[in-house]
Tab-separated table of C-alpha atoms and ligand atoms in Angstrom:
chain	number	residue	atom	x	y	z
A	1	MET	CA	-128.497	106.351	-19.475
A	2	GLU	CA	-132.581	104.979	-19.546
A	3	TYR	CA	-133.303	100.977	-19.713
A	4	ILE	CA	-135.872	99.737	-21.251
A	5	SER	CA	-136.873	95.533	-20.668
A	6	THR	CA	-136.042	93.659	-24.652
A	7	ARG	CA	-139.674	92.417	-24.583
A	8	ASN	CA	-141.800	96.101	-23.535
A	9	ASN	CA	-139.377	98.863	-24.452
A	10	SER	CA	-142.257	101.056	-23.820
A	11	GLU	CA	-141.564	101.767	-20.264
A	12	HIS	CA	-138.130	102.927	-18.673
A	13	PHE	CA	-136.158	102.227	-15.932
A	14	SER	CA	-133.444	103.843	-14.304
A	15	PHE	CA	-130.063	102.268	-13.250
A	16	LYS	CA	-130.699	101.333	-9.768
A	17	ASN	CA	-134.031	100.047	-11.058
A	18	ILE	CA	-132.558	97.246	-13.170
A	19	PHE	CA	-129.525	96.330	-11.039
A	20	LEU	CA	-131.747	95.481	-8.180
A	21	LYS	CA	-134.396	93.663	-9.791
A	22	GLY	CA	-132.183	92.011	-12.452
A	23	LEU	CA	-134.422	90.362	-14.583
A	24	ALA	CA	-137.912	92.618	-16.057
A	25	ASP	CA	-141.751	91.449	-14.502
A	26	ASP	CA	-142.615	90.730	-18.262
A	27	GLY	CA	-139.205	88.385	-18.089
A	28	GLY	CA	-137.534	90.187	-21.029
A	29	LEU	CA	-133.916	91.253	-19.721
A	30	PHE	CA	-132.601	95.049	-19.435
A	31	VAL	CA	-130.839	96.894	-21.713
A	32	PRO	CA	-129.955	100.453	-22.444
A	33	LYS	CA	-132.381	102.413	-24.770
A	34	SER	CA	-129.412	102.756	-26.281
A	35	ILE	CA	-125.961	103.201	-26.576
A	36	LYS	CA	-123.260	105.917	-28.097
A	37	PRO	CA	-120.437	104.634	-29.078
A	38	PHE	CA	-116.974	106.294	-28.002
A	39	SER	CA	-115.231	108.638	-30.490
A	40	LYS	CA	-111.988	107.591	-31.882
A	41	GLU	CA	-110.668	110.901	-29.242
A	42	GLU	CA	-112.399	109.221	-26.105
A	43	LEU	CA	-110.913	105.818	-27.357
A	44	ASN	CA	-107.368	107.415	-27.336
A	45	LYS	CA	-107.967	108.715	-24.066
A	46	LEU	CA	-108.904	105.397	-22.406
A	47	SER	CA	-105.825	103.625	-24.063
A	48	ARG	CA	-103.743	105.408	-21.770
A	49	LEU	CA	-105.344	104.439	-18.112
A	50	ASP	CA	-104.500	101.941	-15.794
A	51	TYR	CA	-107.098	98.665	-15.181
A	52	ASN	CA	-109.185	100.562	-12.311
A	53	GLU	CA	-109.449	104.207	-14.160
A	54	LEU	CA	-110.727	102.562	-17.479
A	55	ALA	CA	-113.104	100.609	-15.219
A	56	ALA	CA	-114.122	103.362	-13.764
A	57	GLU	CA	-114.502	105.831	-17.345
A	58	ILE	CA	-116.380	102.960	-18.918
A	59	ILE	CA	-119.274	101.647	-15.905
A	60	PHE	CA	-120.199	105.080	-15.217
A	61	PRO	CA	-122.037	106.580	-17.808
A	62	PHE	CA	-123.960	103.159	-17.449
A	63	ILE	CA	-125.091	103.986	-13.747
A	64	GLY	CA	-125.124	107.858	-14.018
A	65	ASP	CA	-127.312	109.144	-11.117
A	66	PHE	CA	-126.952	105.858	-8.722
A	67	MET	CA	-123.925	107.664	-7.364
A	68	PRO	CA	-120.902	109.961	-7.973
A	69	LYS	CA	-117.933	109.241	-9.896
A	70	GLU	CA	-115.851	109.601	-6.932
A	71	GLU	CA	-117.420	106.977	-5.249
A	72	LEU	CA	-117.399	104.679	-8.280
A	73	ILE	CA	-114.050	105.136	-8.101
A	74	SER	CA	-113.041	104.067	-4.340
A	75	ILE	CA	-115.536	101.038	-5.063
A	76	ILE	CA	-113.812	99.873	-8.027
A	77	SER	CA	-110.133	100.022	-6.519
A	78	LYS	CA	-111.846	98.487	-3.131
A	79	SER	CA	-112.746	95.144	-5.105
A	80	TYR	CA	-109.788	94.766	-6.727
A	81	SER	CA	-107.446	95.296	-3.886
A	82	ASN	CA	-107.984	91.612	-2.696
A	83	PHE	CA	-106.847	90.401	-6.723
A	84	ARG	CA	-103.574	88.211	-6.859
A	85	SER	CA	-102.976	90.322	-9.806
A	86	GLU	CA	-101.892	93.727	-9.501
A	87	ASP	CA	-103.830	95.284	-12.515
A	88	VAL	CA	-106.361	92.819	-12.316
A	89	VAL	CA	-105.699	90.914	-15.218
A	90	LYS	CA	-102.720	89.351	-16.837
A	91	ILE	CA	-102.438	88.816	-20.742
A	92	SER	CA	-100.290	86.022	-21.460
A	93	ASP	CA	-98.391	84.676	-25.087
A	94	LEU	CA	-99.472	81.376	-26.081
A	95	GLY	CA	-97.246	81.285	-29.368
A	96	ASN	CA	-100.151	83.157	-31.783
A	97	LEU	CA	-102.202	83.530	-29.643
A	98	LYS	CA	-103.020	86.313	-26.514
A	99	VAL	CA	-104.449	84.845	-23.094
A	100	LEU	CA	-106.419	87.080	-21.128
A	101	GLU	CA	-106.266	85.396	-17.947
A	102	LEU	CA	-109.368	86.713	-15.782
A	103	TYR	CA	-109.200	83.897	-13.350
A	104	HIS	CA	-106.897	86.127	-10.444
A	105	GLY	CA	-110.138	87.025	-7.905
A	106	PRO	CA	-110.642	85.116	-4.771
A	107	THR	CA	-112.635	82.720	-6.516
A	108	LEU	CA	-110.969	81.469	-8.575
A	109	ALA	CA	-112.881	82.318	-12.203
A	110	PHE	CA	-113.929	85.961	-14.190
A	111	LYS	CA	-116.918	86.001	-12.391
A	112	ASP	CA	-115.110	87.274	-9.419
A	113	ILE	CA	-114.672	90.626	-11.924
A	114	ALA	CA	-117.811	91.684	-12.126
A	115	MET	CA	-119.111	90.268	-8.957
A	116	GLN	CA	-116.821	92.050	-6.306
A	117	LEU	CA	-117.860	95.137	-7.735
A	118	ILE	CA	-121.586	94.243	-7.691
A	119	GLY	CA	-121.429	93.091	-3.736
A	120	ASN	CA	-120.130	96.557	-3.395
A	121	LEU	CA	-122.778	98.139	-5.575
A	122	TYR	CA	-124.920	96.493	-3.035
A	123	GLN	CA	-123.293	97.671	0.066
A	124	TYR	CA	-123.794	101.787	-1.219
A	125	HIS	CA	-126.787	101.083	-1.958
A	126	LEU	CA	-127.851	99.464	1.382
A	127	ARG	CA	-126.152	102.114	3.243
A	128	ASN	CA	-129.400	104.110	4.322
A	129	GLU	CA	-131.779	100.801	3.425
A	130	GLN	CA	-133.972	99.320	6.277
A	131	ALA	CA	-135.657	96.916	4.214
A	132	LYS	CA	-133.435	93.370	3.603
A	133	ILE	CA	-133.124	92.153	0.151
A	134	ASN	CA	-132.837	88.706	-0.429
A	135	ILE	CA	-130.387	87.626	-3.224
A	136	ILE	CA	-130.776	84.302	-5.255
A	137	VAL	CA	-128.733	82.926	-7.634
A	138	ALA	CA	-128.012	79.912	-9.623
A	139	THR	CA	-124.477	78.261	-10.308
A	140	SER	CA	-123.470	75.648	-12.514
A	141	GLY	CA	-120.502	76.349	-10.392
A	142	ASP	CA	-118.199	79.819	-10.590
A	143	THR	CA	-121.041	81.880	-10.023
A	144	GLY	CA	-122.230	81.186	-6.525
A	145	ALA	CA	-118.965	81.330	-5.549
A	146	ALA	CA	-118.131	84.536	-6.635
A	147	ALA	CA	-121.319	85.396	-5.828
A	148	ILE	CA	-120.899	84.415	-1.989
A	149	ASP	CA	-117.429	85.438	-1.685
A	150	ALA	CA	-118.723	89.224	-3.208
A	151	LEU	CA	-121.179	89.152	-0.493
A	152	LYS	CA	-120.388	86.871	2.889
A	153	GLY	CA	-121.050	89.242	5.714
A	154	LYS	CA	-122.327	91.957	3.691
A	155	LYS	CA	-125.628	93.929	6.149
A	156	ASN	CA	-128.249	93.939	5.556
A	157	LEU	CA	-128.734	91.098	2.714
A	158	ASN	CA	-128.699	87.495	2.447
A	159	VAL	CA	-127.484	85.520	-0.390
A	160	PHE	CA	-129.690	82.023	-1.928
A	161	VAL	CA	-127.138	80.152	-4.239
A	162	LEU	CA	-128.567	77.218	-5.584
A	163	HIS	CA	-126.055	74.645	-7.378
A	164	PRO	CA	-126.785	71.482	-9.115
A	165	ASN	CA	-125.760	68.819	-6.435
A	166	ASN	CA	-123.123	66.954	-8.031
A	167	ARG	CA	-122.266	68.566	-11.092
A	168	ILE	CA	-119.925	70.118	-10.280
A	169	SER	CA	-116.342	70.045	-9.343
A	170	PRO	CA	-115.614	69.296	-5.318
A	171	VAL	CA	-113.115	72.636	-5.110
A	172	GLN	CA	-115.846	74.808	-6.993
A	173	ARG	CA	-118.795	73.219	-4.219
A	174	ARG	CA	-116.192	74.145	-1.340
A	175	LEU	CA	-115.670	77.689	-2.430
A	176	MET	CA	-119.205	78.457	-1.919
A	177	THR	CA	-120.216	75.783	0.831
A	178	ILE	CA	-117.172	76.713	3.729
A	179	HIS	CA	-118.465	80.132	4.404
A	180	GLU	CA	-119.666	81.028	7.866
A	181	GLU	CA	-121.472	83.716	7.912
A	182	LYS	CA	-124.964	83.468	8.705
A	183	ASN	CA	-126.386	85.340	5.542
A	184	VAL	CA	-125.107	82.557	3.677
A	185	PHE	CA	-127.134	79.892	2.193
A	186	ASN	CA	-126.082	77.345	-0.361
A	187	ILE	CA	-128.932	74.547	-1.617
A	188	ALA	CA	-127.556	71.852	-3.844
A	189	ILE	CA	-131.023	71.045	-6.279
A	190	GLU	CA	-131.850	68.035	-7.501
A	191	GLY	CA	-131.329	68.373	-11.058
A	192	ASN	CA	-128.752	70.192	-13.313
A	193	PHE	CA	-128.191	74.102	-13.825
A	194	ASP	CA	-130.989	74.548	-16.842
A	195	ASP	CA	-133.400	74.082	-13.208
A	196	CYS	CA	-131.699	76.016	-10.919
A	197	GLN	CA	-132.187	78.776	-13.267
A	198	ASN	CA	-135.637	78.083	-14.362
A	199	LEU	CA	-136.357	77.638	-9.927
A	200	VAL	CA	-134.506	81.561	-10.015
A	201	LYS	CA	-136.745	82.732	-12.964
A	202	ALA	CA	-139.865	81.037	-11.119
A	203	MET	CA	-139.478	82.567	-7.963
A	204	PHE	CA	-139.030	85.993	-9.668
A	205	ASN	CA	-141.385	85.487	-11.761
A	206	ASP	CA	-144.173	84.947	-8.878
A	207	GLU	CA	-144.754	88.968	-7.947
A	208	LYS	CA	-146.288	87.936	-4.721
A	209	PHE	CA	-143.478	86.052	-3.499
A	210	SER	CA	-140.132	88.061	-4.997
A	211	ARG	CA	-141.871	91.122	-3.673
A	212	SER	CA	-142.536	89.527	-0.284
A	213	ILE	CA	-138.635	88.465	0.345
A	214	ASN	CA	-137.556	91.571	-1.503
A	215	MET	CA	-135.932	89.153	-4.211
A	216	SER	CA	-132.913	90.616	-5.990
A	217	GLY	CA	-130.712	88.732	-8.313
A	218	VAL	CA	-127.167	88.851	-9.595
A	219	ASN	CA	-126.898	85.819	-12.447
A	220	SER	CA	-124.950	86.499	-15.354
A	221	ILE	CA	-128.121	88.653	-17.099
A	222	ASN	CA	-128.217	91.358	-14.445
A	223	TRP	CA	-126.658	94.014	-16.556
A	224	ALA	CA	-124.078	95.087	-14.000
A	225	ARG	CA	-122.242	92.123	-14.582
A	226	ILE	CA	-122.022	92.769	-18.236
A	227	ILE	CA	-120.663	96.516	-17.919
A	228	ALA	CA	-118.383	94.875	-15.405
A	229	GLN	CA	-117.014	92.283	-17.588
A	230	ALA	CA	-116.840	94.932	-21.045
A	231	VAL	CA	-114.122	96.564	-19.213
A	232	TYR	CA	-111.317	93.566	-19.878
A	233	TYR	CA	-112.106	93.565	-23.612
A	234	PHE	CA	-111.215	97.523	-23.955
A	235	TYR	CA	-108.267	96.440	-21.765
A	236	ALA	CA	-106.848	93.767	-23.853
A	237	TYR	CA	-107.585	95.536	-27.055
A	238	PHE	CA	-105.170	98.650	-25.624
A	239	LYS	CA	-102.858	96.488	-24.411
A	240	ILE	CA	-101.940	94.574	-27.993
A	241	GLY	CA	-104.094	95.923	-30.516
A	242	ASN	CA	-102.109	98.393	-31.745
A	243	GLY	CA	-104.174	99.824	-33.672
A	244	LYS	CA	-105.409	96.623	-35.817
A	245	THR	CA	-109.673	94.971	-34.998
A	246	LEU	CA	-108.443	92.018	-32.847
A	247	SER	CA	-111.240	89.033	-31.968
A	248	PHE	CA	-111.768	87.141	-28.776
A	249	SER	CA	-112.919	84.035	-28.458
A	250	VAL	CA	-115.042	83.394	-25.417
A	251	PRO	CA	-115.753	79.919	-23.544
A	252	THR	CA	-119.434	80.427	-23.313
A	253	GLY	CA	-122.319	79.251	-21.531
A	254	ASN	CA	-124.617	81.739	-20.813
A	255	PHE	CA	-123.771	83.803	-23.250
A	256	GLY	CA	-122.873	86.466	-20.611
A	257	ASP	CA	-119.211	87.053	-20.968
A	258	ILE	CA	-119.493	87.315	-24.644
A	259	TYR	CA	-121.776	89.781	-24.899
A	260	ALA	CA	-119.859	92.041	-22.995
A	261	GLY	CA	-118.222	91.632	-25.938
A	262	TYR	CA	-120.643	92.398	-28.178
A	263	LEU	CA	-121.270	95.603	-25.981
A	264	ALA	CA	-117.721	96.488	-26.209
A	265	LYS	CA	-117.993	96.608	-30.290
A	266	LYS	CA	-120.731	98.385	-29.978
A	267	LEU	CA	-119.024	100.629	-27.884
A	268	GLY	CA	-116.532	101.466	-30.503
A	269	LEU	CA	-114.130	99.018	-29.474
A	270	PRO	CA	-112.796	97.528	-33.317
A	271	ILE	CA	-113.540	93.825	-32.286
A	272	ASP	CA	-113.612	91.495	-35.570
A	273	LYS	CA	-114.916	88.075	-34.730
A	274	LEU	CA	-116.762	87.351	-31.503
A	275	ILE	CA	-116.070	83.725	-31.456
A	276	VAL	CA	-118.510	81.344	-29.211
A	277	ALA	CA	-116.475	78.313	-28.327
A	278	THR	CA	-119.083	75.665	-26.445
A	279	ASN	CA	-118.647	71.930	-24.724
A	280	LYS	CA	-120.732	69.323	-27.073
A	281	ASN	CA	-123.713	71.747	-24.960
A	282	ASP	CA	-123.535	73.243	-28.324
A	283	ILE	CA	-126.947	74.991	-28.467
A	284	LEU	CA	-125.417	78.071	-29.228
A	285	HIS	CA	-122.749	76.760	-32.302
A	286	ARG	CA	-125.731	75.107	-33.739
A	287	ALA	CA	-127.259	78.490	-33.612
A	288	ILE	CA	-124.903	80.572	-34.950
A	289	SER	CA	-123.437	78.236	-37.461
A	290	GLY	CA	-126.795	77.494	-38.859
A	291	GLY	CA	-129.486	78.604	-37.140
A	292	ASP	CA	-130.595	75.811	-34.990
A	293	TYR	CA	-131.489	76.907	-31.703
A	294	THR	CA	-133.163	74.081	-30.510
A	295	GLN	CA	-132.488	72.465	-27.053
A	296	LYS	CA	-130.950	69.140	-26.131
A	297	LYS	CA	-130.746	67.831	-23.142
A	298	VAL	CA	-128.091	69.143	-20.956
A	299	GLU	CA	-125.199	66.486	-20.735
A	300	GLU	CA	-122.187	67.037	-18.265
A	301	THR	CA	-118.703	67.503	-19.437
A	302	ASN	CA	-115.830	68.365	-18.157
A	303	THR	CA	-116.196	72.148	-18.879
A	304	PRO	CA	-119.177	72.157	-15.569
A	305	SER	CA	-119.391	75.947	-16.383
A	306	MET	CA	-121.149	75.466	-19.876
A	307	ASP	CA	-123.305	73.016	-19.577
A	308	ILE	CA	-126.147	74.795	-20.333
A	309	GLN	CA	-129.166	74.856	-23.129
A	310	ILE	CA	-130.356	77.914	-22.361
A	311	ALA	CA	-128.865	81.017	-23.061
A	312	SER	CA	-130.182	83.198	-21.177
A	313	ASN	CA	-127.997	86.566	-22.722
A	314	PHE	CA	-128.404	85.329	-26.263
A	315	GLU	CA	-132.281	87.145	-25.659
A	316	ARG	CA	-130.266	90.902	-25.608
A	317	LEU	CA	-128.496	89.655	-29.199
A	318	LEU	CA	-131.602	88.892	-30.629
A	319	TYR	CA	-133.345	92.277	-29.463
A	320	ASP	CA	-130.436	93.915	-31.526
A	321	VAL	CA	-130.793	92.093	-34.235
A	322	LYS	CA	-134.806	92.653	-34.465
A	323	GLU	CA	-133.478	96.124	-34.881
A	324	ASN	CA	-135.534	96.977	-30.889
A	325	ASN	CA	-138.565	94.877	-31.590
A	326	SER	CA	-139.559	93.774	-28.313
A	327	GLU	CA	-142.892	92.092	-29.901
A	328	ILE	CA	-141.075	90.241	-31.851
A	329	THR	CA	-138.464	89.220	-29.249
A	330	LYS	CA	-141.338	88.521	-27.247
A	331	ASP	CA	-143.090	86.063	-30.248
A	332	ILE	CA	-139.286	84.328	-30.592
A	333	MET	CA	-138.511	84.230	-26.760
A	334	SER	CA	-142.477	82.170	-26.854
A	335	LYS	CA	-141.264	79.874	-29.403
A	336	ILE	CA	-138.214	79.269	-27.896
A	337	LYS	CA	-140.122	78.016	-24.697
A	338	ASN	CA	-141.876	75.722	-27.229
A	339	ASN	CA	-138.141	74.781	-28.385
A	340	THR	CA	-139.031	75.635	-31.984
A	341	TYR	CA	-137.353	78.703	-33.071
A	342	GLN	CA	-135.084	78.208	-36.065
A	343	ILE	CA	-133.428	81.785	-36.925
A	344	ASP	CA	-134.209	83.104	-40.289
A	345	ASN	CA	-131.065	83.353	-42.699
A	346	SER	CA	-131.155	87.383	-43.154
A	347	ASP	CA	-130.964	87.552	-39.032
A	348	LEU	CA	-128.055	84.545	-39.097
A	349	ASP	CA	-126.497	86.844	-41.529
A	350	LYS	CA	-126.265	89.999	-39.055
A	351	ILE	CA	-125.416	87.663	-36.377
A	352	LYS	CA	-122.404	86.788	-38.637
A	353	ASN	CA	-121.504	89.585	-38.763
A	354	ASN	CA	-119.973	89.742	-35.701
A	355	PHE	CA	-119.815	86.098	-34.486
A	356	THR	CA	-118.519	82.452	-35.587
A	357	SER	CA	-118.434	79.631	-33.261
A	358	GLU	CA	-116.619	76.488	-32.859
A	359	MET	CA	-117.344	73.393	-30.624
A	360	LEU	CA	-114.769	70.963	-28.617
A	361	ASN	CA	-115.623	67.581	-27.353
A	362	GLU	CA	-114.181	66.043	-23.892
A	363	LYS	CA	-111.741	64.358	-25.530
A	364	GLU	CA	-111.151	67.348	-27.328
A	365	THR	CA	-110.614	68.989	-24.486
A	366	ILE	CA	-108.483	66.791	-22.759
A	367	GLU	CA	-106.019	67.291	-25.701
A	368	MET	CA	-105.734	70.331	-25.882
A	369	ILE	CA	-104.977	70.762	-22.308
A	370	LYS	CA	-102.043	68.419	-23.053
A	371	LYS	CA	-100.758	69.538	-26.164
A	372	ILE	CA	-100.625	72.971	-24.885
A	373	TYR	CA	-98.778	71.924	-21.813
A	374	ASP	CA	-96.688	70.129	-23.907
A	375	GLU	CA	-95.708	73.156	-26.329
A	376	HIS	CA	-95.785	75.714	-24.045
A	377	GLN	CA	-95.571	74.093	-20.456
A	378	ILE	CA	-98.294	76.508	-19.657
A	379	LEU	CA	-101.533	74.773	-18.275
A	380	VAL	CA	-104.748	76.255	-18.920
A	381	ASP	CA	-108.083	74.648	-17.539
A	382	PRO	CA	-110.696	72.821	-19.547
A	383	HIS	CA	-112.846	76.162	-19.925
A	384	THR	CA	-109.767	78.107	-21.874
A	385	ALA	CA	-109.029	75.227	-23.457
A	386	VAL	CA	-112.129	74.964	-25.347
A	387	GLY	CA	-111.721	78.606	-26.153
A	388	ILE	CA	-108.480	78.113	-27.658
A	389	GLY	CA	-109.066	74.651	-29.835
A	390	ALA	CA	-112.291	76.705	-30.966
A	391	THR	CA	-109.586	79.832	-32.244
A	392	LYS	CA	-107.828	76.764	-33.284
A	393	LYS	CA	-110.482	74.766	-35.358
A	394	LEU	CA	-111.313	78.098	-37.276
A	395	GLY	CA	-107.859	78.861	-38.475
A	396	LEU	CA	-108.125	82.532	-36.642
A	397	GLU	CA	-105.286	82.471	-34.106
A	398	LYS	CA	-104.121	85.412	-35.836
A	399	ASN	CA	-104.602	88.529	-33.732
A	400	CYS	CA	-106.416	86.874	-31.457
A	401	VAL	CA	-107.486	87.070	-27.492
A	402	VAL	CA	-109.050	84.192	-25.538
A	403	LEU	CA	-110.272	84.509	-22.532
A	404	SER	CA	-108.981	82.541	-19.764
A	405	THR	CA	-112.185	82.260	-17.356
A	406	ALA	CA	-110.728	79.572	-14.507
A	407	HIS	CA	-107.899	78.983	-12.471
A	408	PRO	CA	-106.749	75.155	-13.889
A	409	CYS	CA	-106.712	74.099	-10.016
A	410	LYS	CA	-110.670	74.929	-9.819
A	411	PHE	CA	-110.581	71.165	-12.853
A	412	PRO	CA	-108.328	69.127	-11.148
A	413	LYS	CA	-109.803	65.916	-13.272
A	414	ALA	CA	-109.872	67.503	-16.310
A	415	ILE	CA	-106.015	68.585	-15.891
A	416	GLU	CA	-105.274	65.363	-14.151
A	417	ASP	CA	-106.591	63.129	-17.375
A	418	ALA	CA	-104.866	65.909	-19.529
A	419	VAL	CA	-101.406	65.740	-18.222
A	420	PHE	CA	-101.100	63.317	-14.893
A	421	LYS	CA	-99.926	66.189	-12.611
A	422	VAL	CA	-102.533	67.793	-9.954
A	423	GLU	CA	-102.554	71.753	-9.489
A	424	ARG	CA	-102.350	72.438	-6.878
A	425	LEU	CA	-104.676	75.781	-5.318
A	426	PRO	CA	-102.472	79.044	-4.734
A	427	GLU	CA	-101.577	79.659	-1.396
A	428	SER	CA	-104.091	81.849	-0.287
A	429	LEU	CA	-106.950	79.743	-1.000
A	430	LYS	CA	-105.562	76.489	0.968
A	431	TYR	CA	-107.481	76.906	3.778
A	432	VAL	CA	-110.990	75.849	1.336
A	433	TYR	CA	-109.752	72.628	2.035
A	434	ASP	CA	-109.692	72.387	6.039
A	435	ARG	CA	-112.696	73.674	6.883
A	436	ASN	CA	-116.185	72.416	7.217
A	437	GLU	CA	-118.915	72.495	4.349
A	438	LYS	CA	-122.047	73.598	4.988
A	439	PHE	CA	-124.892	73.272	2.141
A	440	ASP	CA	-129.030	71.402	2.356
A	441	VAL	CA	-130.171	68.955	-0.865
A	442	LEU	CA	-133.196	70.266	-2.133
A	443	PRO	CA	-135.589	68.546	-4.800
A	444	ASN	CA	-135.679	70.233	-8.079
A	445	ASN	CA	-139.523	71.684	-6.600
A	446	ILE	CA	-140.453	75.054	-6.355
A	447	GLU	CA	-142.590	74.357	-3.178
A	448	LYS	CA	-139.916	73.447	-1.379
A	449	VAL	CA	-137.072	75.798	-2.353
A	450	LYS	CA	-139.323	78.741	-1.655
A	451	GLU	CA	-140.113	76.974	1.645
A	452	TYR	CA	-136.819	77.272	2.402
A	453	VAL	CA	-135.811	80.976	1.617
A	454	MET	CA	-139.345	81.582	3.690
A	455	ASN	CA	-137.907	79.652	6.521
A	456	SER	CA	-134.377	80.842	6.271
A	457	ILE	CA	-135.234	84.559	6.652
B	501	PLP	C1	-119.334	81.358	-16.208
B	501	PLP	C2	-117.820	80.478	-17.101
B	501	PLP	C3	-118.276	80.483	-18.071
B	501	PLP	C4	-119.342	80.562	-19.645
B	501	PLP	O1	-119.779	82.600	-18.994
B	501	PLP	P1	-121.385	82.545	-19.826
B	501	PLP	O2	-121.197	84.450	-19.202
B	501	PLP	O3	-122.252	82.196	-19.258
B	501	PLP	O4	-120.822	82.697	-21.093
B	501	PLP	C5	-117.050	79.901	-18.580
B	501	PLP	N1	-116.023	79.535	-18.160
B	501	PLP	C6	-116.271	79.545	-16.970
B	501	PLP	C7	-114.795	79.094	-16.129
B	501	PLP	C8	-117.566	80.013	-16.379
B	501	PLP	O5	-117.445	80.104	-14.281
């Protein structure tokens, strides 16, 4: 499969190129040049597979000559062998609604599903390489832990994680900072998640710097993550779709997870609506409901993994809506940068064919956790509560699956506020509270961060 950048589709790249680069040199995101949907017969065959087999069939066409299929199959099974759910994910019932639990990996959020696989893809690539790779990643809390768990101790690579200082939950932080492996570096930036993301983008865009350190990225803009996440939409559909169309509600920040659902739909899965569920950092809800794509200041909420105003993966959707016109996409992205972009009505209609959106504020989120607990004796994390609440507000509970993106124990304060109960970590993760933390605090300053990286490698 060939890939192009959303901002220049005349140059072609292999999967290996785009996997290692993450972001295109022109600042655009990589997408396949074209996507061929599965036929009915193919979907039928896929529907009989278990999770790992399904993952191999969906992922392989996208990575093609990067590795033989047998190798991919063994990497997938290795990646998911430490998950606490036998079939990687789990589906549970909440009355009319179905909940797809994606948090049974080592760091308790859906990010593990793509990241464990990516860690092993790197290892495969690096097996015969001499040069060391430096992976730099920004996190709103969960990506960093998943990346570190997947990459710690791996040969020939370092991982640097930038998180917003004091703006993530202590469990989220501990899952990143308690590791002793020498290739793990935690940096707490005095700023918010968008600042962290901008620092990483600036390092990538500084070609001299990024080349000199052999920089690579695993943020949700990395196409490999999107493919790995598309798998669970198929899995859920085959378990409960029964030939009908299903909608999926997705707690959304960077638009990566929900874009994976869009990819699944483009691959032929009978998906009706993809529900973009946001907290009060609601740029995507404003955009999808009324075309307003102007950024406001990021506010801290009880759903920190969605405290984002720059939804990087949205660029992939815009490229699609603009019928693969990279010049127009580039123009739009510069308007977005100047904070002057409004989506026009015909584009909005196209978006609304596939997406709808809702927003929950913090109070509604807490009330939703409580309501679900009272009615079903099930605890959901605040992000999942936003996904459920959005579905209810839209009246779309029928034939809908809500993606449950994190384990409730990762956000104890919200759970306590809602149900006056402390949700404990799973037994296998109790050690997280016994170990010492290690991280450095740096100002929101690109030169300081570069200097830190240079001095560490
Ligand atoms: C990352 C994350 C999200 C948002 O996912 P995106 O792919 O950034 O839209 C939602 N919930 C949790 C718990 C997360 O960790």
